[in-house]
Amino acid sequence: AGDGSGQPGSAAEGGGPPAPQRVLFPPTFSVSEIKNKQRRHFMFLRWKQQQRKEKLAAKKKRRKEREALGDKAPPKAIPKTIENQRVYDETTVDPNDEEVAFDEATDEFAPYFNRQTVPKILITTSDRPRGRTVRFCEQLSTVLPNSHVYYRRGLALKRIIPQCIARDFTDLIVINEDRNIPNGLLLSHLPDGPTAHFRMSSVRLRKEIKRKGKEPTEHAPEVILNNFTTRLGHSIGRMFASLFPHDPQFTGRQVATFHNQRDYIFFRFHRYIFKSEKKVGIQELGPRFTLKLRSLQKGTFDSKFGEYEWIHKRREMDTSRRKFHL
Amino acid sequence: SPQVIWDTLGNRQFCSYKITTKTQNFCRNEYNLTGLCNRSSCPLANSQYATVREEKGRCYLYMKTIERAPFPRRLWERVLLSKNYEKALEEIDENLIYWPRFIRHKCKQRFTKITQYLIRIRKLTLKRQRKLVPLRRKIERREKRREEKALVAAQLDNAIEKELLERLKQDTYGDIYNFPIHAFDKALQQQDVESESESDAEKEEDEDVDKREFVEADDSELSDFEDMDKLETSSEEEQEEEEEVEKVSHSKSKGKTPLKGPGRRKRPYIEIEYEEETEPATKSK
């Protein structure tokens, strides 16, 4: 069988113009040219084992060399991660950038950050919410202080927005539901602020989290915003920050985290305790979910005539695995 | 004849409009009045037949009579019914006068149902409709996978803990948390630095003082023997005192470490001599 499989290989090589430089001793064959599936599979496994052995041997050799060199050994190579290899985004915010600071002083969140407005949030759902969504809304309202849940009775968003503004609400959250699970979140800053539409996934209610902590109390939580580097990320981060009251009550020891990783925003709500000055323990309470930004629109919700600042276009934006936008 | 048609198509042989299910037979014919496959509902097997159908929101009454059976093109006669519900019912009655009761009744029933669903359509189009967006399976799977990987890469707990500890270090929490060790260590480290510089300065000063004292002692030898003795001893003691001060400061800087052996040994010496010494030292100065 070895000879038989050797023949097609050598025939392939002999078939070309006889080039004496390219003759291989002994005549090899590639595993993929064997017609018999069982045999091919067997040869492939054998080849794989051989590769593995070689790799192991190379590793050992390298380790020995490193030990032999001792201090003079070259430093260990840093492994490549997706975050390391991320395509540099030109809109990354530099902390000292004046233009960004100026923009932020004059954008829609300036009144919040100047302490002129107090956040008041309205949470609602799409039509006919089912039990899971309703419970999620309730839990969300315990996380966000000064928030109210209202049942949506088939009202159009464009009609309720002026009413909300009249009643001094600063933010509107609409949780879209499909087939009994919440799957979308629309966050609109009210006095003509930007509207962000997210896709929401892996929602866990409080009872589904393995933590056994008590309910979140009424204290204002702290906010942690991680990894919002680009301009877009910055504005989304400010949007999240404006949901919470300015002064967190540290006695409550609660913290809400929005962590951005590879364009997915993970939301967690914890209670922390400092066991010593080098060690802190955290206990998860409250719902958790992940968000992925779909679009950011300049004014309040207006899908037809609104001016979109950013829309996720799959064909253009998902081409590279190392490029992230937030 | 209709009976023959029913015997062949309806009951026994194949009818292309017939759909059989476990419990019932349905008829797919568009002119069928009830939708079921029955002897009385089959439009093929009844030479006199009528239906109500709607087109673009208007209802029509279709009638088939035996006189037009050989003319398939003119077979179905169409009558537009009025938009008014009661008037339309009267029109049906007018047109189907002397027709079998079954067909009249079923026509009116069908007409009622059609008007009801037309009303519903009109109401629904005024409300917001759910836009169904088709999911692409490959993309959904891809997103899900990426989310899982991102979650693993995020190491959320570690990140949160790190952030909280940093905030503690930067004193955002103010005085709520007392961690004396930490603050003490810091303060002591600072003191270490200061005390080293102090001890250097002290050493320099001491040297100057020593020098001065030597000078003074030389001068005072002539004046007072007692003073000279005291001054000599004072110089020695002051040296010891300086050493002791340094040692004490060092021990202080090491904070919680208890005063070690030599420190302890020095203590009794120091206390006694210190007390004796200060008064003459101040006097001499």
XYZ file of C-alpha atoms in Angstrom:
611
model
C 0.000 0.000 0.000
C 2.915 2.279 0.682
C 4.251 1.632 -2.784
C 0.843 2.095 -4.253
C 0.436 5.417 -2.594
C 3.934 6.358 -3.514
C 3.214 5.941 -7.156
C 0.687 8.737 -7.678
C 3.004 11.092 -5.863
C 5.998 10.250 -7.927
C 3.903 10.152 -11.038
C 2.779 13.675 -10.331
C 6.330 14.814 -9.957
C 7.597 12.871 -12.940
C 4.764 14.150 -15.070
C 6.162 17.664 -15.102
C 9.192 18.588 -17.177
C 12.155 16.611 -15.810
C 13.897 19.164 -13.625
C 16.874 17.491 -11.931
C 17.008 20.135 -9.173
C 13.513 19.404 -7.927
C 13.801 15.642 -7.462
C 12.997 14.688 -3.888
C 14.821 11.851 -2.213
C 13.006 9.702 -1.102
C 9.860 10.273 -3.166
C 7.258 11.673 -0.738
C 3.553 11.774 -1.073
C 1.096 14.167 0.465
C -1.492 12.714 2.744
C -4.361 14.243 0.848
C -3.659 12.265 -2.276
C -4.556 8.873 -0.842
C -7.889 7.782 -2.176
C -8.829 5.360 0.560
C -10.544 7.302 3.333
C -9.583 5.032 6.164
C -5.998 4.906 5.168
C -5.922 8.625 4.536
C -7.323 9.290 7.980
C -4.772 6.998 9.537
C -1.882 8.634 7.723
C -3.157 12.036 8.665
C -3.282 11.109 12.342
C 0.208 9.768 12.107
C 1.382 12.973 10.508
C -0.320 14.995 13.245
C 1.339 12.991 15.973
C 4.637 13.550 14.338
C 4.033 17.310 14.195
C 3.149 17.337 17.826
C 6.245 15.454 18.784
C 8.413 17.826 16.837
C 6.748 20.785 18.469
C 7.284 19.331 21.923
C 10.912 18.632 21.162
C 11.400 22.171 19.922
C 9.831 23.529 23.090
C 12.063 21.466 25.302
C 15.095 22.547 23.383
C 14.132 26.168 23.699
C 13.575 25.794 27.402
C 16.938 24.198 27.889
C 18.610 26.950 25.969
C 16.872 29.526 28.058
C 17.981 27.872 31.277
C 21.470 27.509 30.000
C 21.676 31.172 29.164
C 20.295 32.129 32.549
C 20.186 35.864 32.874
C 21.317 36.527 29.371
C 18.321 34.759 27.906
C 16.154 36.983 25.718
C 12.931 38.058 27.400
C 9.867 35.927 26.890
C 7.797 36.813 23.893
C 4.464 38.486 24.606
C 1.638 36.327 23.287
C -0.517 37.922 20.671
C -4.037 38.636 21.761
C -6.848 40.192 19.865
C -6.562 43.259 22.011
C -2.859 43.519 21.194
C -3.456 43.124 17.536
C -6.329 45.519 17.392
C -6.331 47.734 14.346
C -5.545 51.212 15.527
C -8.634 53.307 15.429
C -8.004 56.882 14.474
C -10.806 58.115 16.650
C -9.196 56.870 19.834
C -9.517 59.459 22.518
C -6.343 60.832 23.972
C -6.926 61.826 27.604
C -5.382 65.218 27.083
C -7.161 66.009 23.900
C -8.541 69.493 24.087
C -10.926 69.167 21.243
C -12.592 66.229 22.866
C -12.771 68.039 26.163
C -14.347 71.020 24.481
C -16.850 68.841 22.678
C -17.802 67.163 25.860
C -18.293 70.427 27.612
C -20.818 71.481 25.024
C -22.648 68.299 24.119
C -26.009 67.112 25.329
C -24.647 65.636 28.532
C -23.021 68.805 29.703
C -26.031 69.763 31.850
C -25.773 66.469 33.632
C -22.060 66.711 34.225
C -22.425 70.297 35.358
C -24.956 69.148 37.888
C -27.792 71.077 36.435
C -30.068 68.100 35.907
C -30.869 65.107 38.003
C -31.424 61.862 36.130
C -34.984 60.631 36.027
C -35.531 57.543 33.982
C -38.578 56.008 32.370
C -38.407 52.302 31.628
C -40.897 50.702 29.327
C -41.164 47.792 26.959
C -42.549 46.998 23.557
C -46.182 45.977 23.225
C -47.586 43.192 25.291
C -44.585 42.269 27.372
C -44.399 38.786 28.762
C -43.451 37.840 32.314
C -39.732 37.610 31.913
C -39.445 41.016 30.375
C -41.639 42.560 33.017
C -39.530 41.106 35.778
C -36.401 42.271 34.061
C -37.782 45.785 33.900
C -38.559 45.738 37.578
C -35.068 44.574 38.453
C -33.562 47.164 36.198
C -35.494 49.838 37.978
C -34.021 48.725 41.301
C -30.565 49.080 39.827
C -31.128 52.573 38.461
C -32.129 54.956 41.179
C -34.947 57.361 40.402
C -36.460 55.232 37.668
C -40.061 54.354 36.948
C -41.528 51.474 35.027
C -44.602 52.165 32.922
C -46.693 49.704 31.021
C -46.786 50.385 27.328
C -50.343 50.315 26.145
C -49.724 50.378 22.476
C -48.575 53.970 22.565
C -46.366 55.391 19.898
C -42.936 56.458 21.076
C -43.134 59.726 19.257
C -46.205 60.653 21.283
C -44.855 59.690 24.657
C -41.577 61.516 24.224
C -43.077 65.018 24.451
C -45.066 63.898 27.475
C -41.933 62.625 29.145
C -40.128 65.852 28.489
C -43.029 67.721 30.004
C -42.766 65.643 33.129
C -39.042 66.235 33.493
C -37.737 62.851 32.581
C -34.156 62.856 31.414
C -33.863 59.371 29.947
C -36.073 56.852 28.268
C -35.303 53.159 28.123
C -37.352 50.868 25.941
C -36.740 47.166 26.188
C -37.746 45.316 23.106
C -38.999 41.833 23.518
C -39.268 38.947 21.148
C -40.661 35.549 21.967
C -40.681 36.109 25.706
C -37.092 37.228 25.996
C -35.815 40.782 25.976
C -33.515 41.261 23.057
C -33.171 44.955 22.382
C -32.586 48.119 24.332
C -33.276 51.615 23.190
C -31.732 54.332 25.293
C -32.787 57.868 24.577
C -31.599 60.941 26.369
C -34.618 63.110 26.522
C -34.289 66.772 26.019
C -33.247 66.126 22.411
C -30.335 63.937 23.308
C -28.863 61.084 21.325
C -30.644 57.797 20.972
C -28.715 54.583 21.092
C -30.122 51.291 19.979
C -28.521 48.135 21.323
C -28.995 44.487 20.796
C -29.245 42.810 24.182
C -28.202 39.253 24.785
C -27.616 36.777 27.583
C -29.960 38.408 30.019
C -29.866 36.850 33.455
C -32.449 37.737 36.028
C -31.548 37.901 39.676
C -32.762 34.467 40.498
C -30.724 32.947 37.699
C -27.448 34.303 38.934
C -25.535 32.008 41.197
C -24.669 34.389 43.928
C -27.164 34.437 46.769
C -26.813 38.092 47.584
C -29.611 40.180 48.933
C -31.589 42.696 46.962
C -29.950 45.888 45.865
C -30.724 48.683 48.266
C -31.762 52.213 47.508
C -28.267 53.633 47.721
C -26.873 55.260 44.642
C -24.320 52.924 43.139
C -20.910 53.794 41.804
C -20.280 53.502 38.138
C -17.330 51.862 36.441
C -16.852 52.377 32.720
C -14.088 50.244 31.274
C -12.425 50.335 27.912
C -14.400 52.991 26.132
C -11.575 54.287 24.037
C -12.817 55.785 20.793
C -14.913 58.892 20.345
C -17.974 56.786 19.811
C -17.190 54.729 22.849
C -16.666 57.874 24.844
C -20.055 59.260 23.983
C -21.746 55.972 24.764
C -19.884 55.872 28.062
C -21.121 59.319 28.945
C -24.595 58.235 28.060
C -24.399 55.410 30.529
C -22.879 57.599 33.161
C -25.706 60.074 32.884
C -28.202 57.450 33.966
C -26.857 57.411 37.497
C -26.959 60.158 40.093
C -23.825 62.205 40.435
C -22.858 61.360 43.946
C -22.599 57.694 44.649
C -23.326 56.765 48.192
C -20.297 54.856 49.282
C -22.061 53.476 52.300
C -24.174 51.417 49.974
C -21.100 49.700 48.590
C -22.762 48.956 45.299
C -21.150 49.296 41.939
C -22.550 49.088 38.425
C -20.039 48.180 35.761
C -20.177 48.737 32.039
C -17.225 46.897 30.598
C -16.519 47.125 26.914
C -14.624 44.264 25.351
C -14.401 43.855 21.624
C -17.526 45.915 21.044
C -19.599 43.983 23.543
C -20.642 45.937 26.605
C -21.072 43.763 29.653
C -23.229 45.107 32.434
C -22.809 43.806 35.945
C -24.092 44.970 39.298
C -22.081 44.044 42.379
C -21.782 44.702 46.022
C -18.209 45.046 47.200
C -16.438 44.921 50.497
C -12.840 45.730 51.276
C -11.343 42.924 53.247
C -8.005 44.637 53.530
C -6.365 47.349 51.581
C -5.075 44.914 49.025
C -8.077 42.707 48.763
C -11.660 43.309 47.851
C -14.511 40.866 47.659
C -17.383 41.310 45.266
C -20.735 39.651 45.228
C -22.983 39.848 42.254
C -26.515 40.992 42.752
C -28.826 42.452 40.222
C -29.416 41.508 36.642
C -26.716 41.112 34.079
C -26.808 41.517 30.342
C -24.584 42.255 27.390
C -25.193 44.946 24.835
C -23.964 45.451 21.343
C -24.404 48.843 19.793
C -26.439 48.896 16.639
C -26.964 52.541 15.948
C -26.524 55.944 17.455
C -28.876 58.660 16.339
C -28.504 62.319 16.983
C -31.917 63.500 18.133
C -34.567 61.672 20.085
C -36.135 58.609 18.646
C -37.040 59.100 15.036
C -36.231 56.204 12.833
C -37.404 57.740 9.593
C -36.078 61.242 9.584
C -33.423 61.049 12.236
C -29.837 61.824 11.580
C -27.751 58.815 12.367
C -24.336 59.347 13.766
C -23.340 55.721 13.504
C -25.026 52.609 12.163
C -23.562 49.171 12.246
C -23.216 48.085 8.672
C -22.382 44.465 8.580
C -20.820 44.299 5.163
C -18.446 47.134 5.748
C -17.666 46.914 9.408
C -17.466 43.226 10.101
C -14.798 42.481 7.547
C -11.827 42.514 9.865
C -11.605 40.462 12.997
C -9.266 42.915 14.635
C -11.217 46.064 14.131
C -13.535 47.343 16.820
C -15.490 50.513 16.986
C -16.206 51.189 20.596
C -74.142 15.266 -14.076
C -73.131 16.504 -10.648
C -73.818 13.175 -9.003
C -71.408 11.427 -11.311
C -68.806 14.109 -10.685
C -69.112 13.674 -6.984
C -68.933 9.908 -7.205
C -65.710 10.033 -9.118
C -63.817 13.099 -8.009
C -65.204 13.813 -4.594
C -65.547 10.441 -3.064
C -63.370 7.891 -4.750
C -60.828 9.097 -7.201
C -58.360 11.904 -7.196
C -59.471 15.525 -6.875
C -56.637 18.009 -7.098
C -58.390 20.474 -4.814
C -58.849 17.992 -2.021
C -56.609 17.994 1.015
C -56.981 15.151 3.449
C -56.003 15.361 7.067
C -56.546 12.950 9.901
C -59.930 14.242 10.916
C -61.214 16.174 7.955
C -61.072 16.852 4.241
C -60.555 20.332 2.944
C -61.194 21.782 -0.480
C -58.733 24.223 -1.976
C -61.014 25.427 -4.675
C -61.253 29.226 -4.639
C -64.991 29.185 -5.204
C -65.709 26.873 -2.325
C -68.167 28.290 0.165
C -67.147 26.546 3.352
C -63.688 25.281 2.642
C -64.535 21.690 3.444
C -64.853 18.882 0.964
C -68.508 17.856 1.114
C -71.166 16.791 -1.280
C -73.011 20.049 -0.704
C -69.958 22.314 -0.632
C -68.151 21.112 -3.703
C -68.355 23.746 -6.472
C -67.593 21.105 -9.075
C -70.257 18.697 -7.961
C -73.095 21.230 -7.669
C -74.557 22.724 -10.772
C -76.224 25.535 -8.832
C -73.716 27.187 -6.528
C -72.897 30.569 -5.023
C -69.986 32.075 -3.053
C -68.965 35.377 -1.555
C -65.406 36.505 -2.218
C -63.645 39.756 -1.575
C -61.222 41.586 -3.770
C -59.276 44.640 -2.635
C -61.642 45.279 0.243
C -64.907 44.961 -1.786
C -67.151 41.904 -1.550
C -68.681 40.172 -4.536
C -71.329 37.467 -4.826
C -70.455 34.796 -7.355
C -73.208 32.594 -8.750
C -73.150 29.540 -10.959
C -76.240 28.141 -12.681
C -76.885 25.064 -14.674
C -77.797 27.024 -17.827
C -74.257 28.274 -18.172
C -72.613 24.944 -17.460
C -71.369 24.453 -21.051
C -69.827 27.961 -21.111
C -66.972 27.911 -18.710
C -66.010 31.495 -19.512
C -69.366 32.843 -18.455
C -69.957 30.294 -15.763
C -69.520 32.509 -12.698
C -71.709 35.570 -12.501
C -70.365 38.336 -10.274
C -72.444 40.847 -8.342
C -70.882 43.690 -6.337
C -72.321 43.911 -2.849
C -72.872 47.228 -1.119
C -70.541 48.459 1.545
C -73.350 48.704 4.008
C -73.578 45.445 5.932
C -77.369 45.152 6.157
C -77.916 46.260 2.633
C -75.434 43.704 1.395
C -77.264 40.959 3.272
C -80.486 42.017 1.612
C -78.785 41.967 -1.752
C -77.597 38.437 -1.134
C -81.134 37.454 -0.243
C -82.478 39.112 -3.369
C -80.009 37.444 -5.658
C -80.313 34.031 -4.104
C -84.057 34.012 -3.786
C -85.489 30.523 -4.358
C -82.029 29.028 -3.916
C -81.419 26.192 -1.466
C -81.368 27.277 2.157
C -77.912 25.869 2.759
C -76.249 28.025 0.140
C -78.036 31.191 1.216
C -77.121 30.687 4.821
C -73.541 29.848 4.170
C -73.141 32.817 1.844
C -74.345 35.196 4.501
C -72.091 33.611 7.080
C -69.118 33.907 4.840
C -69.900 37.491 4.049
C -70.089 38.318 7.753
C -66.734 36.767 8.419
C -65.153 38.596 5.524
C -66.409 41.973 6.669
C -65.146 41.301 10.159
C -61.668 40.526 9.031
C -61.619 43.519 6.733
C -62.465 45.745 9.683
C -59.648 44.178 11.651
C -57.146 44.762 8.880
C -58.071 48.409 8.710
C -57.696 48.770 12.473
C -54.339 47.048 12.575
C -52.813 49.118 9.817
C -53.473 52.210 11.908
C -51.508 50.824 14.842
C -47.789 50.166 14.816
C -46.950 46.898 13.230
C -44.173 44.623 14.250
C -41.489 44.554 11.675
C -40.131 41.071 11.335
C -36.476 41.041 10.534
C -35.097 37.724 9.371
C -32.132 36.457 11.317
C -29.220 35.012 9.516
C -28.162 31.881 11.239
C -24.499 32.121 10.424
C -24.298 35.634 11.691
C -26.176 34.861 14.864
C -23.870 32.001 15.595
C -20.862 34.131 14.907
C -22.035 36.877 17.202
C -22.765 34.446 19.964
C -19.366 32.882 19.711
C -17.640 36.232 19.705
C -19.567 37.303 22.739
C -18.456 34.245 24.658
C -14.860 34.819 23.738
C -15.088 38.453 24.654
C -16.522 37.503 28.013
C -13.619 35.199 28.700
C -11.125 37.801 27.596
C -12.735 40.483 29.692
C -12.053 38.855 33.071
C -14.724 41.009 34.563
C -14.226 40.171 38.208
C -10.551 40.966 38.103
C -11.141 44.184 36.262
C -13.767 45.341 38.731
C -11.630 44.455 41.711
C -8.656 46.246 40.257
C -10.689 49.343 39.597
C -12.104 49.366 43.110
C -8.687 48.975 44.670
C -7.368 51.819 42.581
C -10.182 54.003 43.687
C -9.396 53.120 47.263
C -5.780 54.060 46.751
C -6.671 57.348 45.211
C -8.725 58.162 48.242
C -12.053 58.580 46.512
C -13.711 56.946 49.465
C -12.318 59.416 51.926
C -12.402 58.375 55.514
C -14.851 55.551 55.376
C -12.331 52.811 55.285
C -9.600 52.819 57.891
C -6.791 50.631 56.864
C -4.132 51.764 59.310
C -1.528 49.329 58.128
C -1.564 50.740 54.711
C -1.577 54.342 55.724
C 0.857 53.657 58.509
C 3.224 51.902 56.171
C 3.051 54.768 53.809
C 3.615 57.282 56.526
C 6.476 55.250 57.888
C 8.050 54.935 54.526
C 7.880 58.648 54.275
C 9.341 58.950 57.725
C 12.134 56.612 56.760
C 13.085 58.841 53.954
C 12.789 61.889 56.131
C 14.603 60.346 59.061
C 17.484 59.268 56.906
C 17.875 62.761 55.657
C 17.341 63.994 59.208
C 19.889 61.625 60.608
C 22.360 62.808 58.021
C 21.601 66.340 59.005
C 21.802 65.380 62.658
C 25.120 63.742 62.113
C 26.416 66.892 60.564
C 25.017 68.990 63.328
C 26.366 66.616 65.901
C 29.785 66.883 64.443
C 29.557 70.598 64.645
C 28.243 70.357 68.148
C 30.998 67.944 69.087
C 33.506 70.270 67.690
C 32.020 73.106 69.573
C 31.946 71.142 72.718
C 35.495 70.112 72.434
C 36.344 73.695 72.069
C 34.254 74.633 75.042
C 35.707 71.910 77.171
C 39.175 73.156 76.358
C 38.182 76.577 77.387
C 36.415 75.507 80.546
C 39.255 73.274 81.783
C 40.765 76.338 83.129
C 37.557 77.527 84.786
C 35.717 74.728 86.572
C 36.798 71.186 87.249
C 33.272 70.063 87.923
C 32.026 71.649 84.856
C 34.833 70.136 82.872
C 33.987 66.671 84.081
C 30.395 67.210 83.392
C 31.109 68.671 80.028
C 33.360 65.800 79.072
C 30.837 63.284 80.205
C 28.153 65.344 78.548
C 29.986 65.218 75.269
C 30.264 61.487 75.516
C 26.697 61.229 76.597
C 25.557 63.519 73.919
C 27.264 61.343 71.433
C 25.517 58.431 72.920
C 22.365 60.414 72.924
C 22.745 61.159 69.270
C 23.346 57.561 68.560
C 20.437 56.680 70.673
C 18.266 59.257 68.948
C 19.170 57.805 65.627
C 18.471 54.351 66.828
C 15.203 55.393 68.294
C 14.187 57.100 65.096
C 15.115 54.030 63.159
C 13.141 51.856 65.424
C 10.245 54.230 65.133
C 10.464 54.112 61.395
C 10.299 50.386 61.447
C 7.053 50.862 63.236
C 5.514 47.759 64.535
C 8.721 45.865 64.908
C 9.375 45.853 68.622
C 12.478 47.530 69.832
C 15.180 45.063 69.362
C 17.845 43.864 71.746
C 20.448 46.563 71.494
C 17.736 49.166 71.669
C 16.404 47.619 74.792
C 19.799 47.347 76.299
C 20.474 50.948 75.563
C 17.269 52.067 77.179
C 18.123 51.871 80.830
C 21.402 53.611 80.102
C 19.736 56.235 78.112
C 16.993 57.064 80.504
C 19.215 57.653 83.403
C 21.808 59.602 81.598
C 19.339 61.541 79.587
C 17.673 62.917 82.643
C 20.886 63.916 84.254
C 22.154 65.406 81.156
C 19.505 67.667 79.862
C 19.680 70.156 82.676
C 23.371 70.829 82.484
C 23.216 70.691 78.701
C 20.604 73.389 78.586
C 22.473 75.367 81.217
C 25.751 75.114 79.400
C 24.121 76.205 76.156
